[in-house]
Amino acid sequence: MSIAPPLGLLAELTHRCPLACPYCSNPLDLERRSGELDTATWIRVFEEAAALGVLQLHLSGGEPAARADLVELTRGAARAGLYTNLITSGIGLDGARLEALAGAGLDHVQLSVQHVRAEEADLIAGFAGAHARKRGVARELVELGLPLTINAVIHRANIAAVDELVREAVDLGARRIEVAHSQYYGWALKNRAALLPSAAQVAETRATVERLSAELLGAIVIDYVAPDYFARFPKPCMNGWGRRSMNVTPSGRVLPCHAAETIPGLTFWSVRERPLAAIWRESPAFNAFRGSEWMREPCRSCPRKEIDFGGCRCQAFAITGDPRNADPACAYAPAHGSMDAAVAAAQASAGAFAYRRYTRSGERVPAAAAES
Amino acid sequence: MIGLAPDAKPRLARGVRLHEDKARGGHVLLGPERVLQANGTAVEVLKLCDGERSFDMIVDELANRFATERARIASDAEAMLRDLAAKRIVEL
């Protein structure tokens, strides 16, 4: 089988992050600093990625600014010819560092925001003062001429503020905003009962985004990410497993998506041991769900199997216990009812957050309550 | 509606690059979370969108190079640039 090269690579430079957002899609078992790849290895990975056909590099985390070598890594990626996108909370970036990043060839910054009001934003982020610092970073970025996208992950604690979030993004000088409903992986799945909105709230958000897209045409681009718990068909997760993109963890394991390690039995190869091209083409984890041979019914005979690729393997595993099953987001999936049940159960929940934190080695994450 | 005056000097927005895709062949426009295939004509237009040439000059140059009716090139290029401007990929 001939395997087309990937278009994108998400580099999780570190799992360290000053914020503790409960909607984070990082794994519960966060990787530690001692295991992180060094500068030279990351730059080799970027060069191999460009040679393989990757066009866009997403420098992510955790908080990528927690890496002292972020400017050097950015320069290495830009030299390799990659389009470099920094996905950041803004914490750890000041004017001087942003200027150095721009000089290193950074193409674009995606800055997360949690809410339009400081008190609520800081409560979601689990970090006092985050809201104000992010606004400062946005202003510095725009002043430097770096193109800015605001990323707003939407959930029950901020869904009523979507209109204001979009207008604030325009005021901040962003060219683009992602109004992205939380996807339920990692910490977000753990916090699902506190985060899932109601069907009525989702319908209203969709209408708000449609109205604002027309009203603000030419001023800002709004990219809307729908919540698949309310969908009839699943999202074409990752545009198909091992089809378009790859993800490198802080310690160098290469994953078909950032949640893939939740699926038991998959073997992931590391950039420490193998070239990226060989991993893309031959690693058992990438080949596990490529194409459609692995599918069961109702996916196998479904006319949409080349459109949504059976949805998300990680979600199929998380909810049904088997990654080969249809994604329960699909109306044809036998487990589809469990999505409605999760939404109903969430509406009855009090909504306390389990904040994203490191836990001591070997310890299970306790169900922490929100500080409010 | 975004206007397109003859003396407009279109250019790619910062954060957008016209990139030769060696692995797959051809050119792509790279922007935030965007990879747009650029066909042959679009590539020729975009290469001239350097913020210095006016829209008029771009059309003249293309009409000359491809020996095509000027009005047709102007209307095709304008439609494309307006569309890309609405997506914040080109600045007019």
GROMACS .gro file of C-alpha atoms in nm:
model
  464
    1MET     CA    1   0.000   0.000   0.000
    2SER     CA    2   0.141   0.340  -0.090
    3ILE     CA    3   0.119   0.581   0.203
    4ALA     CA    4   0.082   0.951   0.129
    5PRO     CA    5   0.310   1.178   0.335
    6PRO     CA    6   0.170   1.371   0.633
    7LEU     CA    7   0.079   1.740   0.608
    8GLY     CA    8   0.107   1.835   0.973
    9LEU     CA    9   0.309   1.754   1.282
   10LEU     CA   10   0.210   1.846   1.635
   11ALA     CA   11   0.516   1.869   1.857
   12GLU     CA   12   0.427   1.842   2.225
   13LEU     CA   13   0.750   2.008   2.336
   14THR     CA   14   0.666   1.958   2.703
   15HIS     CA   15   0.373   1.865   2.922
   16ARG     CA   16   0.471   2.129   3.177
   17CYS     CA   17   0.216   2.411   3.192
   18PRO     CA   18   0.147   2.683   3.446
   19LEU     CA   19  -0.227   2.658   3.380
   20ALA     CA   20  -0.447   2.374   3.500
   21CYS     CA   21  -0.741   2.388   3.257
   22PRO     CA   22  -0.985   2.104   3.320
   23TYR     CA   23  -1.060   2.074   2.946
   24CYS     CA   24  -0.700   1.990   2.856
   25SER     CA   25  -0.672   1.699   2.615
   26ASN     CA   26  -0.328   1.596   2.740
   27PRO     CA   27  -0.314   1.254   2.901
   28LEU     CA   28  -0.381   1.218   3.274
   29ASP     CA   29  -0.037   1.067   3.308
   30LEU     CA   30   0.165   1.378   3.213
   31GLU     CA   31   0.525   1.335   3.102
   32ARG     CA   32   0.798   1.488   3.316
   33ARG     CA   33   1.079   1.727   3.230
   34SER     CA   34   1.347   1.464   3.285
   35GLY     CA   35   1.216   1.260   2.992
   36GLU     CA   36   1.189   1.544   2.738
   37LEU     CA   37   1.377   1.541   2.408
   38ASP     CA   38   1.673   1.779   2.388
   39THR     CA   39   1.708   2.069   2.143
   40ALA     CA   40   1.916   1.884   1.884
   41THR     CA   41   1.677   1.590   1.869
   42TRP     CA   42   1.374   1.813   1.819
   43ILE     CA   43   1.549   2.001   1.538
   44ARG     CA   44   1.642   1.672   1.372
   45VAL     CA   45   1.274   1.570   1.395
   46PHE     CA   46   1.171   1.899   1.229
   47GLU     CA   47   1.420   1.846   0.946
   48GLU     CA   48   1.303   1.488   0.895
   49ALA     CA   49   0.941   1.608   0.899
   50ALA     CA   50   1.004   1.866   0.627
   51ALA     CA   51   1.187   1.608   0.415
   52LEU     CA   52   0.897   1.366   0.459
   53GLY     CA   53   0.647   1.624   0.327
   54VAL     CA   54   0.514   1.788   0.643
   55LEU     CA   55   0.413   2.148   0.566
   56GLN     CA   56   0.292   2.277   0.900
   57LEU     CA   57   0.444   2.239   1.243
   58HIS     CA   58   0.244   2.307   1.557
   59LEU     CA   59   0.464   2.385   1.855
   60SER     CA   60   0.247   2.281   2.143
   61GLY     CA   61   0.247   2.123   2.485
   62GLY     CA   62   0.175   2.164   2.770
   63GLU     CA   63   0.297   2.517   2.745
   64PRO     CA   64   0.573   2.533   2.482
   65ALA     CA   65   0.708   2.855   2.637
   66ALA     CA   66   0.808   2.644   2.938
   67ARG     CA   67   1.095   2.522   2.715
   68ALA     CA   68   1.396   2.752   2.758
   69ASP     CA   69   1.503   2.668   2.399
   70LEU     CA   70   1.175   2.768   2.230
   71VAL     CA   71   1.339   3.037   2.016
   72GLU     CA   72   1.612   2.799   1.901
   73LEU     CA   73   1.355   2.530   1.822
   74THR     CA   74   1.149   2.779   1.623
   75ARG     CA   75   1.454   2.888   1.426
   76GLY     CA   76   1.539   2.526   1.348
   77ALA     CA   77   1.186   2.458   1.227
   78ALA     CA   78   1.173   2.771   1.011
   79ARG     CA   79   1.511   2.686   0.858
   80ALA     CA   80   1.379   2.342   0.773
   81GLY     CA   81   1.109   2.523   0.570
   82LEU     CA   82   0.815   2.438   0.795
   83TYR     CA   83   0.524   2.673   0.856
   84THR     CA   84   0.552   2.727   1.231
   85ASN     CA   85   0.249   2.776   1.451
   86LEU     CA   86   0.291   2.836   1.824
   87ILE     CA   87   0.003   2.707   2.036
   88THR     CA   88   0.034   2.885   2.368
   89SER     CA   89  -0.139   3.002   2.684
   90GLY     CA   90   0.080   3.314   2.662
   91ILE     CA   91   0.220   3.257   3.011
   92GLY     CA   92   0.598   3.273   2.991
   93LEU     CA   93   0.606   3.503   2.688
   94ASP     CA   94   0.707   3.867   2.725
   95GLY     CA   95   0.777   4.133   2.463
   96ALA     CA   96   1.146   4.044   2.427
   97ARG     CA   97   1.080   3.674   2.384
   98LEU     CA   98   0.801   3.735   2.133
   99GLU     CA   99   1.031   3.960   1.933
  100ALA     CA  100   1.296   3.688   1.935
  101LEU     CA  101   1.038   3.434   1.817
  102ALA     CA  102   0.927   3.663   1.534
  103GLY     CA  103   1.293   3.708   1.438
  104ALA     CA  104   1.343   3.331   1.444
  105GLY     CA  105   1.079   3.295   1.174
  106LEU     CA  106   0.763   3.213   1.369
  107ASP     CA  107   0.470   3.233   1.127
  108HIS     CA  108   0.166   3.241   1.351
  109VAL     CA  109   0.050   3.233   1.713
  110GLN     CA  110  -0.256   3.068   1.854
  111LEU     CA  111  -0.336   3.208   2.197
  112SER     CA  112  -0.584   3.038   2.429
  113VAL     CA  113  -0.843   3.236   2.624
  114GLN     CA  114  -1.086   3.097   2.878
  115HIS     CA  115  -1.347   3.370   2.925
  116VAL     CA  116  -1.400   3.744   2.873
  117ARG     CA  117  -1.418   3.816   3.247
  118ALA     CA  118  -1.102   3.781   3.453
  119GLU     CA  119  -1.255   3.615   3.755
  120GLU     CA  120  -1.424   3.342   3.556
  121ALA     CA  121  -1.130   3.299   3.318
  122ASP     CA  122  -0.881   3.253   3.601
  123LEU     CA  123  -1.109   3.005   3.774
  124ILE     CA  124  -1.124   2.793   3.456
  125ALA     CA  125  -0.746   2.817   3.403
  126GLY     CA  126  -0.673   2.746   3.769
  127PHE     CA  127  -0.420   3.031   3.765
  128ALA     CA  128  -0.465   3.374   3.921
  129GLY     CA  129  -0.380   3.656   3.682
  130ALA     CA  130  -0.381   3.444   3.365
  131HIS     CA  131  -0.657   3.650   3.202
  132ALA     CA  132  -0.473   3.983   3.232
  133ARG     CA  133  -0.140   3.839   3.116
  134LYS     CA  134  -0.298   3.687   2.807
  135ARG     CA  135  -0.441   4.026   2.705
  136GLY     CA  136  -0.092   4.174   2.743
  137VAL     CA  137   0.058   3.903   2.524
  138ALA     CA  138  -0.212   3.955   2.259
  139ARG     CA  139  -0.132   4.326   2.243
  140GLU     CA  140   0.244   4.259   2.213
  141LEU     CA  141   0.183   4.008   1.935
  142VAL     CA  142  -0.033   4.244   1.733
  143GLU     CA  143   0.218   4.525   1.784
  144LEU     CA  144   0.493   4.300   1.644
  145GLY     CA  145   0.271   4.222   1.345
  146LEU     CA  146   0.256   3.851   1.425
  147PRO     CA  147  -0.070   3.704   1.302
  148LEU     CA  148  -0.288   3.604   1.594
  149THR     CA  149  -0.557   3.342   1.631
  150ILE     CA  150  -0.756   3.329   1.951
  151ASN     CA  151  -0.847   2.978   2.058
  152ALA     CA  152  -1.149   2.956   2.283
  153VAL     CA  153  -1.235   2.607   2.402
  154ILE     CA  154  -1.606   2.609   2.474
  155HIS     CA  155  -1.778   2.426   2.759
  156ARG     CA  156  -2.052   2.482   3.013
  157ALA     CA  157  -1.856   2.740   3.215
  158ASN     CA  158  -1.811   2.980   2.920
  159ILE     CA  159  -2.068   2.885   2.656
  160ALA     CA  160  -2.285   3.185   2.743
  161ALA     CA  161  -1.993   3.416   2.656
  162VAL     CA  162  -1.932   3.308   2.293
  163ASP     CA  163  -2.060   3.632   2.141
  164GLU     CA  164  -1.838   3.837   2.375
  165LEU     CA  165  -1.537   3.612   2.315
  166VAL     CA  166  -1.559   3.669   1.939
  167ARG     CA  167  -1.599   4.046   1.978
  168GLU     CA  168  -1.308   4.060   2.219
  169ALA     CA  169  -1.092   3.872   1.967
  170VAL     CA  170  -1.172   4.140   1.707
  171ASP     CA  171  -1.083   4.412   1.958
  172LEU     CA  172  -0.755   4.238   2.039
  173GLY     CA  173  -0.664   4.242   1.670
  174ALA     CA  174  -0.692   3.868   1.603
  175ARG     CA  175  -0.749   3.768   1.242
  176ARG     CA  176  -0.905   3.442   1.333
  177ILE     CA  177  -1.082   3.278   1.625
  178GLU     CA  178  -1.144   2.913   1.690
  179VAL     CA  179  -1.470   2.861   1.871
  180ALA     CA  180  -1.395   2.502   1.953
  181HIS     CA  181  -1.621   2.295   2.168
  182SER     CA  182  -1.421   2.086   2.410
  183GLN     CA  183  -1.331   1.742   2.278
  184TYR     CA  184  -1.351   1.480   2.547
  185TYR     CA  185  -1.006   1.324   2.584
  186GLY     CA  186  -0.756   1.318   2.868
  187TRP     CA  187  -0.844   1.570   3.138
  188ALA     CA  188  -1.153   1.683   2.947
  189LEU     CA  189  -1.294   1.331   2.955
  190LYS     CA  190  -1.227   1.314   3.327
  191ASN     CA  191  -1.412   1.647   3.364
  192ARG     CA  192  -1.686   1.565   3.118
  193ALA     CA  193  -1.972   1.603   3.367
  194ALA     CA  194  -1.855   1.954   3.456
  195LEU     CA  195  -1.796   2.061   3.095
  196LEU     CA  196  -2.069   1.921   2.868
  197PRO     CA  197  -2.325   2.185   2.769
  198SER     CA  198  -2.691   2.115   2.693
  199ALA     CA  199  -2.827   2.056   2.343
  200ALA     CA  200  -3.008   2.390   2.362
  201GLN     CA  201  -2.685   2.574   2.449
  202VAL     CA  202  -2.505   2.406   2.157
  203ALA     CA  203  -2.783   2.501   1.914
  204GLU     CA  204  -2.768   2.861   2.036
  205THR     CA  205  -2.389   2.871   1.999
  206ARG     CA  206  -2.412   2.747   1.643
  207ALA     CA  207  -2.663   3.020   1.561
  208THR     CA  208  -2.444   3.282   1.729
  209VAL     CA  209  -2.142   3.175   1.525
  210GLU     CA  210  -2.342   3.184   1.201
  211ARG     CA  211  -2.469   3.533   1.278
  212LEU     CA  212  -2.124   3.664   1.374
  213SER     CA  213  -1.953   3.504   1.072
  214ALA     CA  214  -2.179   3.708   0.843
  215GLU     CA  215  -2.162   4.024   1.052
  216LEU     CA  216  -1.784   4.019   1.089
  217LEU     CA  217  -1.692   3.894   0.739
  218GLY     CA  218  -1.355   4.039   0.643
  219ALA     CA  219  -1.284   4.147   1.003
  220ILE     CA  220  -1.227   3.805   1.153
  221VAL     CA  221  -1.249   3.445   1.039
  222ILE     CA  222  -1.443   3.222   1.277
  223ASP     CA  223  -1.363   2.852   1.272
  224TYR     CA  224  -1.625   2.653   1.456
  225VAL     CA  225  -1.552   2.308   1.596
  226ALA     CA  226  -1.876   2.126   1.668
  227PRO     CA  227  -1.916   1.905   1.975
  228ASP     CA  228  -1.953   1.549   1.856
  229TYR     CA  229  -2.170   1.448   2.151
  230PHE     CA  230  -2.456   1.627   1.973
  231ALA     CA  231  -2.377   1.511   1.623
  232ARG     CA  232  -2.551   1.271   1.390
  233PHE     CA  233  -2.227   1.170   1.221
  234PRO     CA  234  -1.884   1.149   1.386
  235LYS     CA  235  -1.600   1.390   1.314
  236PRO     CA  236  -1.346   1.264   1.059
  237CYS     CA  237  -1.098   1.237   1.342
  238MET     CA  238  -0.746   1.349   1.238
  239ASN     CA  239  -0.886   1.330   0.879
  240GLY     CA  240  -0.828   0.958   0.915
  241TRP     CA  241  -0.580   0.764   1.125
  242GLY     CA  242  -0.229   0.792   0.983
  243ARG     CA  243  -0.351   0.990   0.682
  244ARG     CA  244  -0.264   1.356   0.740
  245SER     CA  245  -0.082   1.421   1.063
  246MET     CA  246   0.132   1.293   1.342
  247ASN     CA  247   0.199   1.385   1.701
  248VAL     CA  248   0.530   1.365   1.887
  249THR     CA  249   0.516   1.346   2.268
  250PRO     CA  250   0.766   1.532   2.492
  251SER     CA  251   0.975   1.217   2.523
  252GLY     CA  252   0.967   1.141   2.149
  253ARG     CA  253   0.700   0.877   2.100
  254VAL     CA  254   0.517   0.927   1.771
  255LEU     CA  255   0.139   0.897   1.785
  256PRO     CA  256  -0.132   0.907   1.518
  257CYS     CA  257  -0.322   1.146   1.748
  258HIS     CA  258  -0.260   1.295   2.089
  259ALA     CA  259  -0.492   1.054   2.269
  260ALA     CA  260  -0.372   0.737   2.095
  261GLU     CA  261  -0.182   0.613   2.399
  262THR     CA  262  -0.514   0.558   2.577
  263ILE     CA  263  -0.578   0.263   2.344
  264PRO     CA  264  -0.425  -0.050   2.494
  265GLY     CA  265  -0.210  -0.282   2.288
  266LEU     CA  266  -0.069  -0.032   2.038
  267THR     CA  267   0.308  -0.017   1.987
  268PHE     CA  268   0.446   0.335   1.944
  269TRP     CA  269   0.791   0.396   1.800
  270SER     CA  270   1.018   0.675   1.918
  271VAL     CA  271   1.217   0.936   1.728
  272ARG     CA  272   1.504   0.847   1.961
  273GLU     CA  273   1.532   0.511   1.787
  274ARG     CA  274   1.399   0.549   1.436
  275PRO     CA  275   1.374   0.806   1.156
  276LEU     CA  276   1.037   0.981   1.128
  277ALA     CA  277   0.973   0.854   0.774
  278ALA     CA  278   1.007   0.491   0.886
  279ILE     CA  279   0.777   0.555   1.181
  280TRP     CA  280   0.513   0.714   0.957
  281ARG     CA  281   0.514   0.428   0.710
  282GLU     CA  282   0.588   0.123   0.921
  283SER     CA  283   0.511   0.174   1.287
  284PRO     CA  284   0.252  -0.074   1.414
  285ALA     CA  285   0.048   0.202   1.580
  286PHE     CA  286   0.013   0.399   1.253
  287ASN     CA  287  -0.082   0.091   1.057
  288ALA     CA  288  -0.329  -0.039   1.316
  289PHE     CA  289  -0.624   0.170   1.187
  290ARG     CA  290  -0.507   0.291   0.845
  291GLY     CA  291  -0.752   0.243   0.562
  292SER     CA  292  -1.075   0.052   0.629
  293GLU     CA  293  -0.969  -0.313   0.668
  294TRP     CA  294  -0.992  -0.292   1.046
  295MET     CA  295  -1.354  -0.178   1.041
  296ARG     CA  296  -1.651  -0.370   1.171
  297GLU     CA  297  -2.015  -0.312   1.099
  298PRO     CA  298  -2.184  -0.067   1.075
  299CYS     CA  299  -1.868   0.107   0.943
  300ARG     CA  300  -1.749  -0.165   0.704
  301SER     CA  301  -2.044  -0.136   0.465
  302CYS     CA  302  -2.114   0.232   0.536
  303PRO     CA  303  -2.115   0.470   0.235
  304ARG     CA  304  -1.957   0.734   0.461
  305LYS     CA  305  -1.654   0.528   0.558
  306GLU     CA  306  -1.425   0.733   0.334
  307ILE     CA  307  -1.582   1.057   0.462
  308ASP     CA  308  -1.553   1.020   0.838
  309PHE     CA  309  -1.333   0.708   0.860
  310GLY     CA  310  -1.551   0.559   1.133
  311GLY     CA  311  -1.490   0.863   1.355
  312CYS     CA  312  -1.248   0.851   1.643
  313ARG     CA  313  -1.073   0.533   1.759
  314CYS     CA  314  -0.989   0.677   2.101
  315GLN     CA  315  -1.350   0.777   2.164
  316ALA     CA  316  -1.472   0.436   2.046
  317PHE     CA  317  -1.238   0.275   2.298
  318ALA     CA  318  -1.312   0.519   2.581
  319ILE     CA  319  -1.687   0.469   2.557
  320THR     CA  320  -1.735   0.116   2.421
  321GLY     CA  321  -1.414  -0.050   2.539
  322ASP     CA  322  -1.309  -0.151   2.184
  323PRO     CA  323  -1.132   0.083   1.939
  324ARG     CA  324  -1.264  -0.113   1.638
  325ASN     CA  325  -1.624  -0.025   1.713
  326ALA     CA  326  -1.797   0.264   1.542
  327ASP     CA  327  -1.744   0.596   1.718
  328PRO     CA  328  -2.051   0.631   1.942
  329ALA     CA  329  -2.091   0.988   1.810
  330CYS     CA  330  -2.239   0.822   1.499
  331ALA     CA  331  -2.616   0.774   1.494
  332TYR     CA  332  -2.561   0.427   1.339
  333ALA     CA  333  -2.337   0.315   1.626
  334PRO     CA  334  -2.500   0.072   1.870
  335ALA     CA  335  -2.353   0.277   2.159
  336HIS     CA  336  -2.491   0.611   2.030
  337GLY     CA  337  -2.735   0.635   2.322
  338SER     CA  338  -2.445   0.662   2.565
  339MET     CA  339  -2.367   1.010   2.427
  340ASP     CA  340  -2.716   1.140   2.510
  341ALA     CA  341  -2.691   0.972   2.849
  342ALA     CA  342  -2.360   1.149   2.921
  343VAL     CA  343  -2.513   1.485   2.826
  344ALA     CA  344  -2.815   1.424   3.049
  345ALA     CA  345  -2.598   1.311   3.341
  346ALA     CA  346  -2.374   1.616   3.301
  347GLN     CA  347  -2.665   1.859   3.325
  348ALA     CA  348  -2.749   1.708   3.664
  349SER     CA  349  -2.390   1.740   3.786
  350ALA     CA  350  -2.266   2.023   4.009
  351GLY     CA  351  -1.974   2.094   3.780
  352ALA     CA  352  -1.667   2.080   4.006
  353PHE     CA  353  -1.336   2.072   3.814
  354ALA     CA  354  -1.054   1.823   3.851
  355TYR     CA  355  -0.768   2.052   3.753
  356ARG     CA  356  -0.489   1.930   3.527
  357ARG     CA  357  -0.193   1.860   3.754
  358TYR     CA  358   0.103   1.630   3.787
  359THR     CA  359   0.050   1.353   4.035
  360ARG     CA  360   0.317   1.168   4.224
  361SER     CA  361   0.452   0.873   4.033
  362GLY     CA  362   0.223   0.573   4.043
  363GLU     CA  363  -0.057   0.759   4.219
  364ARG     CA  364  -0.400   0.785   4.071
  365VAL     CA  365  -0.532   1.134   4.011
  366PRO     CA  366  -0.766   1.230   4.294
  367ALA     CA  367  -1.103   1.383   4.212
  368ALA     CA  368  -1.012   1.735   4.323
  369ALA     CA  369  -1.290   1.987   4.369
  370ALA     CA  370  -1.288   2.340   4.235
  371GLU     CA  371  -1.166   2.605   4.477
  372SER     CA  372  -1.489   2.800   4.454
  373MET     CA  373  -1.782   4.452   0.060
  374ILE     CA  374  -1.409   4.474   0.011
  375GLY     CA  375  -1.332   4.694  -0.285
  376LEU     CA  376  -1.055   4.629  -0.534
  377ALA     CA  377  -0.929   4.953  -0.685
  378PRO     CA  378  -0.696   4.947  -0.989
  379ASP     CA  379  -0.423   5.101  -0.772
  380ALA     CA  380  -0.471   4.848  -0.488
  381LYS     CA  381  -0.146   4.675  -0.408
  382PRO     CA  382  -0.240   4.325  -0.301
  383ARG     CA  383  -0.003   4.117  -0.094
  384LEU     CA  384  -0.011   3.800   0.107
  385ALA     CA  385  -0.109   3.869   0.468
  386ARG     CA  386   0.166   3.819   0.720
  387GLY     CA  387   0.148   3.461   0.838
  388VAL     CA  388   0.063   3.336   0.488
  389ARG     CA  389   0.322   3.181   0.262
  390LEU     CA  390   0.321   3.055  -0.094
  391HIS     CA  391   0.520   2.736  -0.062
  392GLU     CA  392   0.655   2.496  -0.322
  393ASP     CA  393   0.540   2.152  -0.210
  394LYS     CA  394   0.828   1.934  -0.317
  395ALA     CA  395   0.685   1.612  -0.173
  396ARG     CA  396   0.362   1.632  -0.371
  397GLY     CA  397   0.443   1.878  -0.650
  398GLY     CA  398   0.285   2.217  -0.716
  399HIS     CA  399   0.234   2.510  -0.482
  400VAL     CA  400   0.029   2.555  -0.167
  401LEU     CA  401  -0.076   2.857   0.034
  402LEU     CA  402   0.010   2.802   0.398
  403GLY     CA  403  -0.175   2.997   0.665
  404PRO     CA  404  -0.305   2.939   1.015
  405GLU     CA  405  -0.461   2.590   1.010
  406ARG     CA  406  -0.492   2.623   0.633
  407VAL     CA  407  -0.327   2.444   0.345
  408LEU     CA  408  -0.480   2.563   0.017
  409GLN     CA  409  -0.384   2.412  -0.315
  410ALA     CA  410  -0.290   2.689  -0.556
  411ASN     CA  411  -0.347   2.604  -0.922
  412GLY     CA  412  -0.119   2.729  -1.197
  413THR     CA  413  -0.301   3.055  -1.270
  414ALA     CA  414  -0.347   3.137  -0.902
  415VAL     CA  415   0.024   3.083  -0.841
  416GLU     CA  416   0.113   3.328  -1.118
  417VAL     CA  417  -0.121   3.591  -0.972
  418LEU     CA  418  -0.003   3.538  -0.615
  419LYS     CA  419   0.365   3.554  -0.709
  420LEU     CA  420   0.302   3.908  -0.832
  421CYS     CA  421   0.113   4.012  -0.516
  422ASP     CA  422   0.418   4.163  -0.351
  423GLY     CA  423   0.259   4.476  -0.206
  424GLU     CA  424   0.446   4.689  -0.460
  425ARG     CA  425   0.275   4.614  -0.789
  426SER     CA  426  -0.072   4.759  -0.831
  427PHE     CA  427  -0.361   4.540  -0.938
  428ASP     CA  428  -0.347   4.710  -1.279
  429MET     CA  429   0.019   4.626  -1.321
  430ILE     CA  430  -0.041   4.265  -1.221
  431VAL     CA  431  -0.317   4.228  -1.479
  432ASP     CA  432  -0.103   4.395  -1.749
  433GLU     CA  433   0.185   4.165  -1.678
  434LEU     CA  434  -0.029   3.850  -1.691
  435ALA     CA  435  -0.219   3.960  -2.003
  436ASN     CA  436   0.112   4.020  -2.170
  437ARG     CA  437   0.269   3.695  -2.057
  438PHE     CA  438  -0.022   3.467  -2.144
  439ALA     CA  439  -0.154   3.662  -2.445
  440THR     CA  440  -0.503   3.647  -2.298
  441GLU     CA  441  -0.781   3.904  -2.306
  442ARG     CA  442  -0.710   4.160  -2.035
  443ALA     CA  443  -1.071   4.190  -1.913
  444ARG     CA  444  -1.093   3.819  -1.850
  445ILE     CA  445  -0.771   3.807  -1.651
  446ALA     CA  446  -0.881   4.110  -1.451
  447SER     CA  447  -1.216   3.957  -1.358
  448ASP     CA  448  -1.066   3.616  -1.270
  449ALA     CA  449  -0.788   3.768  -1.062
  450GLU     CA  450  -1.026   4.005  -0.888
  451ALA     CA  451  -1.265   3.724  -0.794
  452MET     CA  452  -0.980   3.517  -0.656
  453LEU     CA  453  -0.824   3.802  -0.459
  454ARG     CA  454  -1.158   3.912  -0.313
  455ASP     CA  455  -1.224   3.557  -0.200
  456LEU     CA  456  -0.877   3.529  -0.040
  457ALA     CA  457  -0.916   3.871   0.121
  458ALA     CA  458  -1.242   3.765   0.287
  459LYS     CA  459  -1.046   3.472   0.430
  460ARG     CA  460  -0.777   3.712   0.553
  461ILE     CA  461  -0.517   3.542   0.334
  462VAL     CA  462  -0.455   3.837   0.103
  463GLU     CA  463  -0.453   4.204   0.196
  464LEU     CA  464  -0.578   4.448  -0.064
   0.00000   0.00000   0.00000
